[in-house]
Amino acid sequence: MSTLSFLLDGFQTALQPHNLLFAFIGVLIGTAVGVLPGIGPMSGVALLIPVTASMTSGLSPEQAAASSIILLAGVYYGAMYGGSTTSILLNTPGESSSVVTTLDGYQMARQGRAGAALAISAIGSFVAGIVSLIGLVLLAQPLSNVALKFGPAEYFSLMLLGLAAVSGLAGKSMTKAWIMTVFGLLLSTIGLDNVSGVARFTYDISYLYGGLEFLTVAVGLFALGEVFKSILHHETNDGDIAKIGRVLPTKADLKESAGPIARGSLLGFFIGVLPGAGATLASFFSYILEKKVSKHPEKFGQGTIAGVAAPESANNGASGGAMIPLLTLGIPGSGTTAILMGALIMYNVQPGPLLFDEHPAVAWGLIASMFIGNVMLLILNMPLVKVFAKIIQTPTKYLLPLIIAISVFGVYAVQVTTFDVFLLLAFGLLGYWLAEHDYPLAPLVLGLVLGPMIENNMRRALTASNGDYLVFFEKPISLVLLVIAFLWIAVPFVMKLRGKSVVINEDM
């Protein structure tokens, strides 16, 4: 079958009434998550995993996996849209990839052009979403065909590269990033050994024999961690919101932003494909690029529309690009895609080269739903700009109890044990403490997700080679991947030794 016929099958899945509803709910919640400062796509996706599990309980396992991932992906790229609203109106980024948007977006709002800035960010995000999805359609199948040649040794090296990619560029301190990676790997060893059946680090607690539930850890670290931060820091959202006048951009605005949107979309997509780079890096690079190519670089920072169009296109392009390594190689390129990967594994759907052969309805249904979701987002964002601006004013005293209730009831509904609720609270406190001390959380999640897969592939490779560790260096693909992983760690380390700053990764 050709790629086009696979895509048409994907549209058949995505256009089913319940999946259309799931896509709409996902992008709507995602936009709200992006608009509300402090929540971010990682917390939003983690928070909704238990909700999707209960919403899809009546469907077959394949349909449940497809519907859930359609909703969760909608939250992810919807949050990329919504993050610009607070950046422009309040000078407060909704999530890390919208930091650059504040530079010109807020200045435009102060000049009475908030409507045009919000509209251009919506149009730029839509174009970038479509560009990245075309790239995803064209590259997904060829990449998965190449990856089918992988054996256990190649997979082991590939997953090490995934860990190195996110950890090598994560946070302000590489040491802390590696501590968190190792901590995540250690947590993944809790439970019964798959090969020998021996209990590891369970301390005779029967609840731990199945290992730590990914959902409990993710919701605790991100959602409850943010709640504790808001409570203990007495955070409120009482900023002055800029007034929104005309919403539709002028012809001059569209002409001025066409180039930045095109360049930002392409740059964002290719940076998003790189594991560990992410939307934050893409938005910074696109802003720098526009400033370099502009005939009037002095306008940047003063309220030029190109300074909004470029980073907003780039961060949405990167979110589409990040789906490529996740779906085709089984490597999550950022914290949010690590959570999406964990959600797929919960439904017994393994991301990677076999995904397109074993679960075509899930893979192509997701890709098709992202086309539909981007159209929904444009339709939602243009007329509802003023409505979403009101979401910013949601009082914290209503928002926090709602997040706590969804977290606790969601985790309990999936596991039906009070032990997991106590574990959720423990990871919430741990998440708060780690974030306060600048320990990045994404490497921990990635270590927890990839740990069992790294261990299983290493054992399989060593069993086939009679315990010879040279098997990882004798196979050409494995060797290349290990060299890239080493360089990914070594280059930022050398840069730091030379006193150069390393750009912080997204979702950390």
XYZ file of C-alpha atoms in Angstrom:
508
model
C 0.000 0.000 0.000
C 1.167 3.518 -0.740
C 1.594 6.286 1.834
C -1.485 8.042 0.386
C -3.724 4.988 0.913
C -2.400 4.623 4.483
C -3.200 8.308 5.082
C -6.726 7.869 3.681
C -7.229 4.949 6.092
C -5.957 7.259 8.834
C -8.600 9.845 7.909
C -11.264 7.122 8.125
C -10.160 6.519 11.718
C -9.816 10.227 12.583
C -13.198 11.168 11.071
C -15.141 8.707 13.217
C -17.553 10.784 15.361
C -16.010 9.824 18.711
C -12.463 10.564 17.432
C -13.569 13.961 16.070
C -14.983 14.694 19.519
C -11.740 13.536 21.179
C -9.665 15.745 18.842
C -11.894 18.733 19.613
C -11.740 18.146 23.390
C -7.952 17.738 23.139
C -7.281 20.965 21.248
C -9.761 22.898 23.411
C -8.175 21.729 26.675
C -4.698 22.139 25.130
C -5.409 25.773 24.286
C -6.672 26.361 27.834
C -3.562 24.620 29.238
C -1.330 26.868 27.101
C -3.265 29.959 28.168
C -3.042 29.221 31.910
C 0.460 30.227 33.085
C 2.402 27.516 34.902
C 0.543 24.377 33.795
C 2.305 23.674 30.467
C 1.884 20.790 27.989
C 3.676 18.194 30.140
C 1.399 18.685 33.145
C -1.684 18.913 30.916
C -0.958 15.656 29.069
C 0.009 13.790 32.276
C -3.144 15.014 34.009
C -5.432 13.794 31.215
C -4.034 10.249 30.802
C -6.305 8.788 33.540
C -9.255 10.773 32.149
C -8.778 9.271 28.661
C -8.463 5.792 30.193
C -11.965 6.097 31.679
C -13.406 7.819 28.559
C -12.298 4.955 26.270
C -13.264 2.077 28.591
C -16.040 0.806 26.257
C -13.848 0.647 23.122
C -11.626 -2.183 21.826
C -7.940 -1.957 22.879
C -6.877 -0.678 19.406
C -9.674 1.908 19.260
C -9.003 2.990 22.860
C -5.301 3.534 22.076
C -6.106 5.535 18.906
C -8.747 7.710 20.600
C -6.600 8.395 23.669
C -3.498 9.373 21.723
C -5.610 11.613 19.426
C -6.885 13.501 22.499
C -3.488 13.684 24.242
C -1.679 14.849 21.081
C -4.391 17.502 20.696
C -3.526 18.774 24.162
C 0.184 18.866 23.191
C -0.055 20.949 20.009
C -3.054 22.882 21.369
C -0.874 24.062 24.255
C 1.670 25.323 21.723
C -1.101 27.513 20.254
C -2.398 28.723 23.614
C 0.990 29.588 25.100
C 1.155 32.762 23.014
C -1.964 34.302 24.621
C -0.402 35.032 28.025
C 2.909 36.010 26.406
C 1.176 38.707 24.340
C -1.448 39.915 26.820
C 0.353 39.550 30.175
C 4.068 39.384 29.262
C 3.962 35.965 31.010
C 4.833 32.884 28.906
C 2.250 30.087 29.189
C 5.081 27.591 28.648
C 8.833 27.738 27.972
C 8.638 27.794 24.162
C 6.578 31.034 24.295
C 9.280 33.008 26.120
C 10.549 34.589 22.876
C 7.018 35.671 21.902
C 6.922 38.072 24.867
C 9.721 40.189 23.355
C 7.573 41.644 20.551
C 4.102 40.295 21.375
C 3.697 42.265 24.604
C 5.068 45.423 22.949
C 2.434 45.036 20.205
C -0.258 44.634 22.887
C 0.891 47.832 24.614
C 0.573 49.610 21.263
C -3.065 48.426 20.980
C -2.266 45.670 18.436
C -2.903 42.649 20.708
C -5.608 41.293 18.370
C -3.291 41.313 15.334
C -0.487 39.654 17.358
C -2.810 36.882 18.588
C -4.264 36.335 15.108
C -0.829 36.117 13.450
C 0.360 33.662 16.115
C -2.722 31.502 15.375
C -2.174 31.690 11.585
C 1.567 31.008 11.971
C 0.886 28.027 14.233
C -1.656 26.641 11.734
C 0.731 26.927 8.751
C 3.570 25.376 10.796
C 1.311 22.543 11.911
C 0.389 21.706 8.307
C 4.043 21.969 7.123
C 5.252 19.658 9.901
C 2.469 17.156 9.187
C 3.375 17.010 5.481
C 6.947 16.290 6.611
C 5.655 13.637 9.004
C 3.657 11.919 6.239
C 6.625 11.951 3.827
C 9.272 10.803 6.323
C 7.394 8.462 8.679
C 7.175 5.375 6.454
C 10.742 5.550 4.977
C 12.225 6.019 8.459
C 10.264 3.121 9.914
C 11.409 0.896 6.990
C 15.050 1.751 7.774
C 14.490 1.128 11.480
C 13.064 -2.359 10.734
C 16.654 -3.455 10.095
C 17.464 -2.812 13.759
C 18.310 -5.679 16.101
C 18.643 -5.670 19.930
C 22.137 -4.100 19.838
C 20.964 -1.264 17.550
C 17.897 -0.660 19.728
C 20.014 -0.505 22.860
C 22.293 2.105 21.255
C 19.303 4.024 19.863
C 17.711 4.289 23.314
C 20.992 5.390 24.855
C 21.026 8.123 22.194
C 17.498 9.109 23.264
C 18.617 9.458 26.884
C 21.762 11.350 25.874
C 19.791 13.699 23.608
C 17.360 14.875 26.279
C 19.844 14.757 29.155
C 22.678 16.414 27.245
C 20.729 19.628 26.688
C 18.466 19.549 29.758
C 18.343 22.296 32.348
C 21.008 24.665 33.578
C 23.276 21.946 34.963
C 24.369 18.875 33.017
C 25.338 17.181 36.292
C 21.802 17.574 37.650
C 20.358 16.349 34.339
C 22.448 13.180 34.528
C 21.548 12.642 38.187
C 17.877 12.765 37.184
C 18.448 10.385 34.248
C 20.135 7.820 36.505
C 17.408 8.302 39.143
C 14.760 7.580 36.484
C 16.644 4.441 35.375
C 16.889 3.276 39.010
C 13.136 3.777 39.529
C 12.489 1.688 36.387
C 14.227 -1.339 37.991
C 11.670 -1.552 40.849
C 9.465 -4.647 40.552
C 9.833 -8.245 39.404
C 12.723 -9.001 37.044
C 11.287 -10.012 33.644
C 13.862 -12.750 33.084
C 14.565 -14.282 36.518
C 11.336 -13.316 38.315
C 13.327 -12.016 41.296
C 11.798 -9.068 43.204
C 14.022 -5.963 43.017
C 13.792 -3.016 45.466
C 10.218 -3.966 46.470
C 10.941 -4.366 50.244
C 8.175 -7.014 50.436
C 5.518 -4.430 49.443
C 3.182 -6.375 47.130
C 2.010 -3.176 45.394
C 5.549 -2.670 44.039
C 5.850 -6.104 42.353
C 4.449 -4.639 39.130
C 6.881 -1.714 39.283
C 6.092 1.983 39.642
C 3.085 2.994 37.558
C 4.208 5.557 34.984
C 0.926 7.466 35.303
C 1.301 7.962 39.078
C 4.873 9.248 38.714
C 4.097 11.612 35.804
C 0.940 13.145 37.327
C 2.650 13.514 40.712
C 5.834 15.139 39.408
C 4.224 17.562 36.974
C 0.621 18.284 37.937
C 0.845 18.078 41.752
C 4.363 19.528 41.725
C 2.975 22.678 40.071
C 0.111 22.787 42.608
C 2.517 22.682 45.566
C 4.633 25.383 43.924
C 1.585 27.653 43.465
C 0.410 27.102 47.072
C 3.784 27.519 48.764
C 4.772 30.540 46.653
C 1.315 32.154 46.963
C 1.214 32.550 43.175
C -1.697 34.525 41.757
C -2.542 35.590 38.210
C -3.630 39.173 38.731
C -1.585 40.810 35.963
C -2.930 43.655 33.875
C -4.400 42.233 30.671
C -3.922 44.301 27.533
C -7.158 45.245 25.772
C -7.957 43.513 22.485
C -9.240 45.715 19.670
C -9.272 44.537 16.041
C -8.665 40.766 15.824
C -8.024 40.250 12.093
C -4.548 41.273 10.871
C -4.197 43.877 8.099
C -2.846 43.072 4.608
C 0.439 44.742 5.595
C 0.668 42.489 8.679
C 0.065 39.376 6.563
C 2.650 40.442 3.965
C 5.245 41.241 6.630
C 4.725 37.938 8.455
C 4.533 35.572 5.425
C 8.327 35.087 5.191
C 8.893 34.632 8.952
C 6.029 32.087 9.110
C 7.484 30.035 6.218
C 11.053 30.128 7.585
C 9.932 29.491 11.171
C 7.762 26.513 10.121
C 10.597 24.771 8.250
C 13.273 25.565 10.846
C 10.975 24.473 13.683
C 10.141 21.185 11.971
C 13.778 20.194 11.365
C 14.843 21.194 14.900
C 11.841 19.270 16.295
C 12.984 16.099 14.492
C 16.250 16.170 16.505
C 15.682 14.282 19.774
C 16.221 16.597 22.730
C 16.192 19.894 20.823
C 12.522 20.821 21.228
C 10.273 23.807 20.700
C 12.162 26.201 22.983
C 15.347 25.850 20.947
C 13.331 26.193 17.710
C 11.647 29.437 18.817
C 14.978 30.981 19.910
C 16.712 30.028 16.653
C 13.866 31.297 14.445
C 13.821 34.661 16.255
C 17.600 35.005 15.828
C 17.299 34.027 12.134
C 14.589 36.656 11.469
C 16.661 39.327 13.166
C 19.635 38.388 10.949
C 17.690 38.438 7.651
C 15.546 41.488 8.466
C 16.243 44.821 6.737
C 15.222 46.534 9.995
C 16.712 44.467 12.869
C 16.363 47.483 15.182
C 12.552 46.964 15.172
C 12.878 43.631 16.978
C 11.935 44.031 20.629
C 9.920 47.145 19.770
C 6.744 45.375 18.612
C 7.390 44.026 15.104
C 4.966 41.358 13.895
C 7.819 39.229 12.493
C 9.023 38.793 16.092
C 5.704 37.077 16.895
C 5.166 35.157 13.637
C 8.584 33.436 13.538
C 8.830 31.916 17.060
C 5.142 30.931 17.164
C 5.480 29.129 13.808
C 8.710 27.472 14.948
C 7.398 26.105 18.243
C 4.342 24.547 16.576
C 6.471 23.174 13.733
C 8.754 21.590 16.322
C 5.855 19.852 18.078
C 4.941 18.146 14.769
C 8.583 17.321 14.050
C 9.009 15.764 17.514
C 6.390 13.142 16.564
C 8.755 11.644 13.949
C 11.396 10.149 16.312
C 8.600 9.125 18.725
C 6.490 7.230 16.167
C 9.200 5.837 13.866
C 12.082 5.099 16.265
C 10.385 4.950 19.658
C 12.568 7.813 20.939
C 10.725 10.641 22.695
C 12.418 13.913 21.773
C 11.103 15.901 24.748
C 9.385 15.521 28.102
C 5.895 15.792 26.598
C 6.556 13.156 23.923
C 8.028 10.919 26.682
C 4.654 11.134 28.447
C 2.841 10.410 25.157
C 5.096 7.373 24.722
C 4.247 6.189 28.233
C 0.542 6.570 27.424
C 0.904 4.432 24.260
C 2.775 1.721 26.193
C -0.072 1.733 28.760
C -2.337 0.601 25.895
C 0.181 -2.096 24.828
C 1.122 -0.079 21.736
C 4.904 0.050 21.337
C 6.129 3.171 19.435
C 8.897 2.389 16.971
C 9.481 0.882 13.517
C 6.820 -1.833 13.934
C 4.139 0.694 14.952
C 3.131 1.387 11.329
C 2.852 -2.357 10.578
C 1.280 -3.627 13.819
C -0.940 -0.642 14.707
C -1.581 1.323 11.474
C -4.931 2.644 12.772
C -3.161 4.251 15.750
C -0.213 5.705 13.775
C -2.058 6.996 10.698
C -5.174 7.898 12.691
C -3.012 10.160 14.862
C -1.352 11.810 11.834
C -4.723 12.415 10.138
C -6.238 13.750 13.375
C -3.423 16.304 13.608
C -4.494 17.735 10.231
C -8.081 17.976 11.498
C -6.943 19.302 14.894
C -4.945 22.131 13.322
C -8.012 23.243 11.341
C -10.081 23.090 14.546
C -7.477 25.194 16.341
C -7.536 27.905 13.683
C -11.346 28.023 13.765
C -11.291 28.088 17.579
C -8.504 30.608 18.025
C -9.573 33.308 15.597
C -13.127 34.028 16.884
C -12.473 32.989 20.499
C -9.355 35.096 21.111
C -11.259 37.324 23.539
C -12.813 34.315 25.294
C -9.457 32.592 25.826
C -8.089 35.856 27.176
C -10.730 35.591 29.930
C -9.400 32.137 30.927
C -6.246 33.864 32.160
C -8.347 35.503 34.885
C -9.435 32.127 36.390
C -8.764 32.548 40.146
C -6.096 30.203 41.539
C -8.436 29.222 44.414
C -10.723 27.476 41.858
C -8.016 26.136 39.560
C -5.808 24.330 42.119
C -8.541 22.233 43.806
C -9.717 21.145 40.336
C -6.201 19.945 39.381
C -5.834 18.089 42.723
C -9.249 16.398 42.297
C -8.507 15.261 38.708
C -5.062 13.965 39.765
C -6.249 11.961 42.792
C -9.461 10.541 41.297
C -7.737 9.830 37.969
C -4.866 7.845 39.495
C -7.220 6.007 41.874
C -9.627 5.128 39.047
C -6.838 3.520 36.991
C -5.089 1.589 39.813
C -7.889 1.332 42.423
C -5.364 1.301 45.301
C -4.859 3.906 48.021
C -1.134 3.038 47.894
C -0.910 4.753 44.494
C -2.639 7.860 45.905
C 0.004 8.124 48.656
C 2.693 7.509 46.026
C 1.127 10.306 43.934
C 1.397 12.747 46.874
C 4.997 11.660 47.539
C 5.984 12.282 43.906
C 4.131 15.613 43.999
C 6.284 16.782 46.923
C 9.391 15.346 45.230
C 8.503 17.151 41.983
C 8.145 20.447 43.834
C 11.476 20.001 45.650
C 13.335 18.991 42.466
C 11.914 21.922 40.461
C 12.800 24.343 43.282
C 16.417 23.179 43.165
C 16.649 23.311 39.351
C 16.636 19.552 38.785
C 15.028 18.920 35.362
C 12.115 16.465 35.501
C 12.046 15.307 31.858
C 15.215 13.121 32.085
C 13.660 11.317 35.086
C 10.495 10.515 33.115
C 12.549 9.445 30.106
C 14.720 7.167 32.272
C 11.595 5.585 33.768
C 10.041 4.971 30.306
C 13.183 3.810 28.488
C 14.795 1.888 31.393
C 13.020 -1.473 30.930
C 13.462 -1.310 27.140
C 17.192 -0.548 27.441
C 17.642 -3.445 29.889
C 15.674 -5.950 27.780
C 17.518 -5.089 24.552
C 20.910 -5.212 26.263
C 20.113 -8.670 27.657
C 18.880 -9.923 24.287
C 22.002 -8.614 22.511
C 24.340 -10.161 25.114
C 22.463 -13.483 25.034
C 22.886 -13.643 21.239
C 26.616 -12.799 21.500
C 27.322 -15.136 24.464
C 28.033 -12.214 26.780
C 30.425 -10.400 24.422
C 30.040 -6.629 24.949
C 31.823 -5.954 21.646
C 28.514 -6.743 19.893
C 27.492 -3.096 20.469
C 30.613 -1.846 18.663
C 30.889 -4.480 15.913
C 27.511 -3.668 14.346
C 27.930 -0.504 12.179
C 24.534 1.102 12.961
C 24.963 0.500 16.689
C 28.475 1.975 16.615
C 27.304 5.107 14.732
C 24.477 5.640 17.235
C 26.840 5.246 20.206
C 29.288 7.759 18.670
C 26.438 10.270 18.117
C 25.263 9.722 21.729
C 28.803 10.351 22.993
C 29.115 13.541 20.913
C 25.692 14.722 22.111
C 27.010 14.620 25.669
C 30.580 15.703 24.950
C 29.897 18.789 22.798
C 27.767 20.687 25.385
C 30.275 19.605 28.077
C 33.198 21.051 26.082
C 31.163 24.224 25.408
C 30.504 24.642 29.130
C 34.210 24.129 29.893
C 34.962 26.963 27.468
C 32.495 29.188 29.303
C 29.787 29.199 26.636
C 26.127 28.934 27.661
C 24.045 25.996 26.456
C 20.412 26.643 25.479
C 17.954 25.120 27.924
C 15.731 22.414 26.507
C 11.906 22.555 26.405
C 9.628 21.203 29.122
C 12.280 21.093 31.793
